[in-house]
Amino acid sequence: MAKLAVRLRAVEVVVGGALVCIAGRAAQLQLLEGRRWAEEARAQRTEHVALPARRGALTDRHGTPLALTQETYHVGVAVNELRDPAKDVPRIARRLRLATADVQRALRRRYAYFAGPYSVIDVQPLRAVRGVHLEPVLNRFYPAPDLARPVIGRVGDDGRGASGLERALDSLLAGRPGAAVVLKDRAGREYESPARVIAQPVAGADVALTLDAELQEIAQRALDDAIRRMDADGGDVVMMDPATGEVLAVASRRRDGSARPSVFTDTFEPGSVAKIFTAAALLALQRVAPAERVSGEDGKYRLGGRTITDEEPLPVLTLADAIRFSSNIALVKFAARLAPAEQYAMLRDFGFGAFTGIEFPAEATGRLRPPAEWSGLSAGSLAMGYEVSVTPLQLAVAYAALANDGVLLSPTLIRDVRGPGGDVAYRHRPEPVRRVVRPEVAAALRTLLRGVVEGGTGAEAALVNFPVAAKTGTARRVVGGRYAPGQYTASFAALFPADRPQLVLVVKIDDPRKGSYFAAQTAAPVTRSMLEQALAARTVALDRARLSTAAPRAVAQPLDDDPGVVPYVVSWPFRPDSSPALADVARRAVPDVTGRPLREAVRALHRRGFRVALKGWGVAHHTWPAVGDSAAAGATVTLFAAPRP
Amino acid sequence: MTDRQWETRLLAVLAAVLVVFGLVAVYGASSLVATGGGEVGADFALRQLVGAVVGGIVATWLARSDYHVWRRAAWPLLGVTALLLLIPLLPFTHRIAPTINGARRWVNLGVVTVQPSELAKLAAVVWTAMLAAKKGEQIRTFQRGLLPFLVILGPLVGLIFLEPNLSMALLVAILAGTVLFTAGARIGHFLLVGVGAAPLAFGAVASAQYRLARVLTFLNPGSAPSEATWQVHQSLVGLGSGRLFGVGLGQGQQKLGYLPYAYSDFIFSTIGEEWGFLGVLAIVVLFGTFMWVGFRIARSTSDAFGQLLAVGLTALIGFAALLHIAVSLGLLPATGITLPFISYGRSSLFVALVATGVLASIGRGRKVT
């Protein structure tokens, strides 16, 4: 059958051709395009999952936790996977602290879910039970929910800081989430076992705040009491360590119980409490001799078509009397000796009308108008603390400069930052902004303030044992752009103790309605109450050893030389590094602010201790002196702005 | 006679190697599926092993018996096959022929479940070889030669098509056509039948949405909805990612639900993924050698029936393999053709082993020339 052989050969040729085609095609797919197909396969089968990083904790200065992230668990039970339901169910119920009957009822479904959240300790023994599935969740937890909440803020649903320090410090706290690749099948089910971790999550840094939980508690309680007792609209308390600029307590509260960080964000006209800064200008520029007297005018004094009155008229007053009795008339008369620029510069140097530079995400600058915008009455108004608006924090910072021998420090809420391994990434050091007045002027001003407590308007703040330096302020309140009749803001700023102060307190009560509205009767006693509590508190690190020897007003002795007294708490606050040689006016480098928003650029320059003259609008373009050049602290740096490119 | 035995031995060895390869591949491809269903991972492979052992015994027995019995058995075999094919088409037989994946291709005979269309391949080849050998030179005429085949095989192919199983119907037609072509039927007649059948084939393709989609997406990739291209595309993804050495036995991940029927209709793709280009080449060489030996036996057999039967049986295994592989490689539209010896499915395995046994019997029965 020759025919068959031929036909068979044809079939074989076709088959051979097909085999060659197949081998060629396989080579094309697997050898030439293999990499591409493999990538596509990997892409469709794997999924990147984020491994959440633990958010860093916030603690107070002693390590008391204020905000923690804890791993908690939801518990799921797959009923059909349980080995021995009769034994397992009571065990699960016991660990979850539920009645066995309840768990049994829940287990009638195929998959029972207990949201919890349950702690590690609760669920640890359940790990070994087959059929129990633990679903870890990271939760932000505030051990003392009411403590300093407006300052600490909160974390949003997305796990990022939404307000307060949680927001300001978010990049530090958040850590870096890790990543893993999991296999998934076509239905999207993930297969965990071959999960490959690409990057381990890095936990966020822990931040120790400068807040002192006990002082914070004292401040909040005292403020709540005061607001309730005086039926006030609200109030604020700030406590600062004047030697370091550390904020120790921040309390803000409205009458309705709500709390917003008004210490940083709300401004008010301080009134008499700011008189000391006019006195500072007078003493610094030596316009008033200590014994110099002016007439009290019987409590009524007409100036530029305005009548200025004193509550307690005196026939003649020195500057010390003017501060002690908070005499408007005397202050206005003395202030007339200052040029507007001098008066303005002093207020500006104390930080009014500018950001303090605190780490809080929102801060008000208040308002301090330059002399060019003044009216004829402005100089007098400013002398009495009007026509300037300040935040309680600015006031505290300015008073801290008085306590700190005339050097203004940038306030801070952050004491140190520790990486997840415990290594210190940052530790706060006092950041001097500028020298505002000479040390002897600061000391003289403190003496004036001490007089306020010793027989003056602040007598209500006096403690039996320790001298306090303080100033009251009772200012008319602006509501809707005009002075509201019968509404006042009572404020009180205190340095404690008067010599070598360790604590600056500012108390502000908005619109007290019950009893007196005078700060002397409202804010001052609140301050005393807080100081007494602080002294009684066990952990507050006031240097009691030094307090007990605080009497001599003459030359302050170094701590080490204190004779005969055993100091039993010495942690307050002086680390050797705290204020070395701030006095000498060093030349500093001008920072590079090119391209930064004006607000930031000005702030950066202020922080270096420069005054800023602004030219133009937009973003920072260059400065004079230029970047890298240096200038004396307190010198004026001209910042030239250019329109945003 | 003994010096011609090496071909049959080689055939046995090839079949054994392919079966073992298949068992391993089925285990690798199906373990996850089986586990997902709550069964042991080796379930598919064990069932396949039972089929292989039974089929191997039958094949050995067939190899030692005279293949001429098939000449007499041709008509009954065809009749039984037609009957079995008819069962799923009857409306009252759902109990023994359930609908699986939209088609009724399996018949439960109590002891075993068989796929009649697999049997139809064998029946068609045996019957065509028998009749073509009987017709001799008459095959070159249309009326006395080709027409009777069309009359008998036409309805048979039609029954398979109605199951519905278009690809198997086409394969049976191709197998019968190959036997007739080898027997010496006129090429002009083939063209005539081809032209006549073309509208029928088109109608068959167009009659079902999924078939049309498969063909259209094959002709114009990327134009059709993704679900239609999914199978073939996933087959390519698996094969391609195997690259030269493969990802390793059992390591293939296309079977995680990406590649449907990774253990049967697309087992070649699984092999390509797990064993790489080398595995693919091994399969191609094994089947190529099988066909070479098969055709060699056909050529050296003296009687016409033996020759044609050998050609038909070789094609039965070889062509199915070629079609399966071509589909896996995206060279043909997606079909449900299994890879002989290797794909999961005992009907398919059994038929392949029977065909090998008969082929060996033909090889043994040759006269030394």
Coordinates of N, CA and C in Angstrom, one line a residue, chain B residues 158-290:
Chain B
G158 N -23.0 14.3 15.8 CA -24.1 15.1 16.2 C -24.5 14.9 17.6
L159 N -24.5 13.6 18.0 CA -24.9 13.3 19.4 C -23.9 13.9 20.4
I160 N -22.6 13.8 20.1 CA -21.6 14.4 21.0 C -21.8 15.9 21.0
F161 N -22.1 16.5 19.9 CA -22.3 17.9 19.9 C -23.5 18.3 20.7
L162 N -24.5 17.5 20.8 CA -25.7 17.8 21.5 C -25.5 17.7 23.1
E163 N -24.4 17.1 23.5 CA -24.2 16.9 24.9 C -24.3 18.1 25.8
P164 N -23.7 19.3 25.6 CA -23.0 19.7 24.4 C -21.5 19.6 24.6
N165 N -20.8 19.1 23.6 CA -19.3 19.0 23.7 C -18.8 19.2 22.3
L166 N -18.7 20.4 21.8 CA -18.4 20.7 20.5 C -16.9 20.3 20.2
S167 N -16.0 20.5 21.1 CA -14.6 20.2 20.8 C -14.4 18.7 20.6
M168 N -15.1 18.0 21.5 CA -15.0 16.5 21.3 C -15.6 16.0 20.0
A169 N -16.7 16.6 19.6 CA -17.3 16.3 18.4 C -16.3 16.5 17.2
L170 N -15.7 17.7 17.3 CA -14.7 18.0 16.2 C -13.6 17.0 16.3
L171 N -13.1 16.7 17.5 CA -12.0 15.8 17.6 C -12.3 14.4 17.0
V172 N -13.5 13.9 17.3 CA -14.0 12.6 16.7 C -14.0 12.7 15.2
A173 N -14.5 13.8 14.7 CA -14.6 14.0 13.2 C -13.1 14.0 12.6
I174 N -12.3 14.7 13.3 CA -10.9 14.8 12.8 C -10.2 13.4 12.8
L175 N -10.4 12.7 13.9 CA -9.9 11.3 14.0 C -10.4 10.4 12.9
A176 N -11.7 10.4 12.7 CA -12.3 9.6 11.6 C -11.7 10.1 10.3
G177 N -11.6 11.4 10.1 CA -11.1 12.0 8.9 C -9.7 11.5 8.6
T178 N -8.9 11.5 9.7 CA -7.5 11.1 9.6 C -7.4 9.6 9.1
V179 N -8.2 8.8 9.7 CA -8.2 7.4 9.3 C -8.6 7.3 7.8
L180 N -9.6 8.0 7.4 CA -10.1 8.0 6.0 C -9.0 8.5 5.1
F181 N -8.4 9.6 5.5 CA -7.4 10.2 4.7 C -6.2 9.2 4.5
T182 N -5.8 8.6 5.6 CA -4.7 7.6 5.5 C -5.1 6.4 4.6
A183 N -6.4 6.1 4.7 CA -6.9 4.9 3.9 C -7.0 5.3 2.4
G184 N -6.9 6.5 2.1 CA -6.8 6.9 0.7 C -8.0 7.6 0.1
A185 N -8.8 8.1 0.9 CA -10.0 8.8 0.4 C -9.5 10.1 -0.3
R186 N -10.3 10.5 -1.3 CA -9.9 11.6 -2.2 C -9.8 12.9 -1.4
I187 N -8.8 13.6 -1.7 CA -8.7 14.9 -1.0 C -9.8 15.9 -1.5
G188 N -10.2 15.7 -2.8 CA -11.4 16.5 -3.3 C -12.6 16.3 -2.5
H189 N -12.9 15.0 -2.1 CA -14.0 14.7 -1.3 C -14.0 15.4 0.1
F190 N -12.8 15.4 0.6 CA -12.6 16.0 1.9 C -13.0 17.5 1.8
L191 N -12.5 18.1 0.7 CA -12.8 19.6 0.5 C -14.3 19.8 0.4
L192 N -14.9 18.9 -0.3 CA -16.4 18.9 -0.5 C -17.1 18.9 0.8
V193 N -16.7 17.8 1.6 CA -17.3 17.7 2.9 C -17.0 18.9 3.8
G194 N -15.8 19.4 3.7 CA -15.4 20.5 4.5 C -16.2 21.7 4.2
V195 N -16.4 22.0 2.9 CA -17.2 23.1 2.4 C -18.7 22.9 2.9
G196 N -19.2 21.7 2.8 CA -20.5 21.4 3.2 C -20.7 21.6 4.8
A197 N -19.6 21.2 5.5 CA -19.7 21.2 7.0 C -19.5 22.6 7.6
A198 N -18.8 23.5 6.8 CA -18.4 24.8 7.3 C -19.6 25.6 7.9
P199 N -20.7 25.7 7.1 CA -21.9 26.4 7.7 C -22.4 25.7 9.0
L200 N -22.4 24.4 9.0 CA -22.8 23.7 10.2 C -21.9 24.0 11.4
A201 N -20.6 24.0 11.1 CA -19.7 24.3 12.2 C -19.9 25.7 12.7
F202 N -20.1 26.6 11.7 CA -20.3 28.0 12.1 C -21.6 28.1 13.0
G203 N -22.6 27.4 12.5 CA -23.9 27.4 13.3 C -23.7 26.9 14.7
A204 N -22.8 25.8 14.7 CA -22.6 25.2 16.0 C -21.9 26.2 17.0
V205 N -20.9 26.9 16.4 CA -20.2 27.8 17.3 C -21.1 29.0 17.7
A206 N -21.9 29.5 16.7 CA -22.7 30.6 17.0 C -23.9 30.3 17.9
S207 N -24.2 29.0 18.1 CA -25.4 28.6 18.8 C -25.2 28.8 20.3
A208 N -24.0 28.9 20.8 CA -23.9 29.1 22.2 C -23.0 30.3 22.4
Q209 N -23.4 31.1 23.4 CA -22.8 32.3 23.7 C -21.3 32.1 24.0
Y210 N -21.1 31.1 24.9 CA -19.7 31.0 25.4 C -18.7 30.6 24.3
R211 N -19.3 29.7 23.4 CA -18.4 29.3 22.3 C -18.0 30.5 21.4
L212 N -19.0 31.3 21.1 CA -18.8 32.4 20.2 C -17.7 33.4 20.9
A213 N -18.0 33.6 22.2 CA -17.0 34.4 22.9 C -15.6 33.9 22.9
R214 N -15.5 32.6 23.1 CA -14.2 32.0 23.1 C -13.5 32.2 21.7
V215 N -14.3 31.9 20.7 CA -13.7 32.0 19.3 C -13.3 33.5 19.0
L216 N -14.3 34.4 19.3 CA -14.0 35.8 19.0 C -12.8 36.3 19.8
T217 N -12.7 35.9 21.1 CA -11.6 36.5 21.8 C -10.3 35.8 21.3
F218 N -10.4 34.6 20.8 CA -9.2 34.0 20.3 C -8.7 34.8 19.1
L219 N -9.7 35.1 18.2 CA -9.4 35.8 17.0 C -9.0 37.2 17.2
N220 N -9.5 37.8 18.3 CA -9.3 39.3 18.5 C -9.1 39.5 20.0
P221 N -7.9 39.2 20.5 CA -7.7 39.3 22.0 C -7.9 40.7 22.5
G222 N -8.5 40.8 23.6 CA -8.6 42.2 24.2 C -9.9 42.9 23.8
S223 N -10.6 42.3 22.8 CA -11.9 43.0 22.4 C -13.1 42.6 23.2
A224 N -13.0 41.4 23.7 CA -14.2 40.8 24.3 C -14.1 40.9 25.8
P225 N -15.2 40.7 26.5 CA -15.2 40.8 28.0 C -14.2 39.9 28.6
S226 N -13.7 40.3 29.7 CA -12.5 39.7 30.3 C -12.7 38.3 30.7
E227 N -14.0 38.0 31.1 CA -14.2 36.6 31.6 C -14.0 35.6 30.5
A228 N -14.3 36.0 29.2 CA -14.1 35.0 28.1 C -12.6 34.7 27.9
T229 N -11.8 35.7 28.1 CA -10.3 35.6 27.9 C -9.6 35.0 29.1
W230 N -10.4 35.0 30.2 CA -9.8 34.7 31.5 C -9.0 33.4 31.5
Q231 N -9.7 32.3 31.1 CA -9.0 31.0 31.2 C -7.7 31.0 30.4
V232 N -7.8 31.4 29.2 CA -6.6 31.2 28.3 C -5.5 32.2 28.9
H233 N -5.9 33.4 29.3 CA -5.0 34.3 29.8 C -4.3 33.8 31.0
Q234 N -5.1 33.2 31.9 CA -4.5 32.6 33.1 C -3.6 31.5 32.8
S235 N -4.0 30.7 31.8 CA -3.1 29.6 31.4 C -1.8 30.1 30.9
L236 N -1.8 31.2 30.2 CA -0.5 31.8 29.7 C 0.3 32.4 30.9
V237 N -0.4 33.0 31.8 CA 0.3 33.6 33.0 C 1.0 32.5 33.7
G238 N 0.3 31.3 33.9 CA 0.9 30.2 34.6 C 2.1 29.7 33.9
L239 N 1.9 29.4 32.6 CA 3.0 28.8 31.8 C 4.2 29.7 31.7
G240 N 3.9 31.0 31.5 CA 4.9 32.0 31.3 C 5.8 32.1 32.6
S241 N 5.1 32.1 33.7 CA 5.8 32.4 34.9 C 6.6 31.1 35.3
G242 N 6.4 30.0 34.7 CA 7.2 28.8 34.9 C 8.6 29.0 34.4
R243 N 8.8 29.8 33.4 CA 10.1 30.0 32.8 C 10.9 28.8 32.5
L244 N 12.2 28.8 32.7 CA 13.0 27.6 32.2 C 12.8 26.4 33.2
F245 N 12.9 26.6 34.5 CA 13.0 25.5 35.4 C 11.7 25.3 36.1
G246 N 10.7 26.2 36.0 CA 9.5 26.0 36.7 C 9.6 26.5 38.2
V247 N 8.4 26.6 38.8 CA 8.5 27.1 40.2 C 8.5 25.9 41.2
G248 N 8.5 24.7 40.7 CA 8.7 23.6 41.6 C 7.3 22.9 41.8
L249 N 7.4 21.5 42.0 CA 6.2 20.7 42.1 C 5.4 21.2 43.3
G250 N 4.1 21.4 43.0 CA 3.2 21.8 44.1 C 3.3 23.3 44.4
Q251 N 4.3 24.0 43.9 CA 4.5 25.4 44.2 C 3.7 26.3 43.3
G252 N 3.1 25.7 42.2 CA 2.3 26.6 41.3 C 1.2 27.2 42.0
Q253 N 0.9 28.4 41.7 CA -0.1 29.2 42.4 C -1.3 29.5 41.6
Q254 N -1.2 29.2 40.3 CA -2.4 29.4 39.4 C -3.6 28.6 39.8
K255 N -3.3 27.5 40.5 CA -4.5 26.7 40.9 C -5.2 27.3 42.1
L256 N -4.7 28.4 42.7 CA -5.5 29.0 43.8 C -6.7 29.7 43.2
G257 N -7.4 29.0 42.4 CA -8.7 29.6 41.9 C -8.5 30.5 40.6
Y258 N -7.2 30.7 40.2 CA -7.0 31.6 39.1 C -7.3 30.8 37.8
L259 N -6.8 29.6 37.7 CA -6.9 28.8 36.5 C -7.9 27.7 36.8
P260 N -9.1 27.8 36.1 CA -10.1 26.8 36.3 C -9.7 25.4 35.7
Y261 N -10.0 24.4 36.4 CA -9.7 23.0 35.9 C -8.2 22.8 35.7
A262 N -7.5 23.3 36.7 CA -6.0 23.2 36.6 C -5.6 21.8 36.5
Y263 N -6.4 20.8 37.0 CA -6.0 19.4 37.0 C -6.6 18.6 35.8
S264 N -7.4 19.3 35.0 CA -7.9 18.5 33.8 C -7.7 19.3 32.5
D265 N -8.6 20.2 32.2 CA -8.6 20.9 31.0 C -7.4 21.8 30.8
F266 N -6.7 22.2 31.9 CA -5.6 23.1 31.7 C -4.4 22.5 32.5
I267 N -4.3 21.2 32.5 CA -3.2 20.6 33.3 C -1.8 20.9 32.7
F268 N -1.8 21.1 31.4 CA -0.6 21.3 30.7 C 0.0 22.7 31.2
S269 N -0.9 23.6 31.4 CA -0.5 24.9 31.9 C 0.1 24.8 33.3
T270 N -0.5 23.9 34.1 CA 0.1 23.7 35.5 C 1.5 23.0 35.4
I271 N 1.6 22.1 34.5 CA 2.9 21.5 34.3 C 3.9 22.5 33.9
G272 N 3.5 23.4 32.9 CA 4.4 24.4 32.5 C 4.8 25.3 33.6
E273 N 3.9 25.6 34.5 CA 4.2 26.5 35.6 C 5.1 25.8 36.6
E274 N 4.8 24.6 36.9 CA 5.6 23.9 38.0 C 6.9 23.3 37.5
W275 N 6.9 22.9 36.3 CA 8.1 22.2 35.7 C 8.9 23.1 34.8
G276 N 8.3 24.2 34.3 CA 9.0 25.1 33.5 C 9.1 24.6 32.0
F277 N 9.9 25.2 31.2 CA 10.1 24.9 29.8 C 10.6 23.5 29.7
L278 N 11.4 23.1 30.6 CA 12.0 21.7 30.5 C 10.9 20.7 30.6
G279 N 9.9 20.9 31.5 CA 8.8 20.0 31.7 C 7.9 20.0 30.4
V280 N 7.7 21.2 29.9 CA 6.9 21.3 28.6 C 7.6 20.5 27.5
L281 N 8.9 20.7 27.4 CA 9.7 20.0 26.4 C 9.6 18.5 26.6
A282 N 9.7 18.1 27.8 CA 9.6 16.6 28.1 C 8.2 16.1 27.7
I283 N 7.2 16.8 27.9 CA 5.8 16.3 27.5 C 5.8 16.3 26.0
V284 N 6.3 17.3 25.4 CA 6.2 17.3 23.9 C 7.0 16.2 23.3
V285 N 8.2 15.9 23.9 CA 9.0 14.8 23.4 C 8.3 13.5 23.6
L286 N 7.7 13.3 24.8 CA 7.1 12.1 25.1 C 5.9 11.8 24.1
F287 N 5.1 12.8 23.9 CA 4.0 12.6 23.0 C 4.5 12.4 21.5
G288 N 5.5 13.2 21.2 CA 6.1 13.1 19.9 C 6.7 11.7 19.6
T289 N 7.4 11.2 20.6 CA 7.9 9.8 20.5 C 6.8 8.8 20.4
F290 N 5.8 9.0 21.2 CA 4.6 8.1 21.2 C 4.0 8.0 19.7

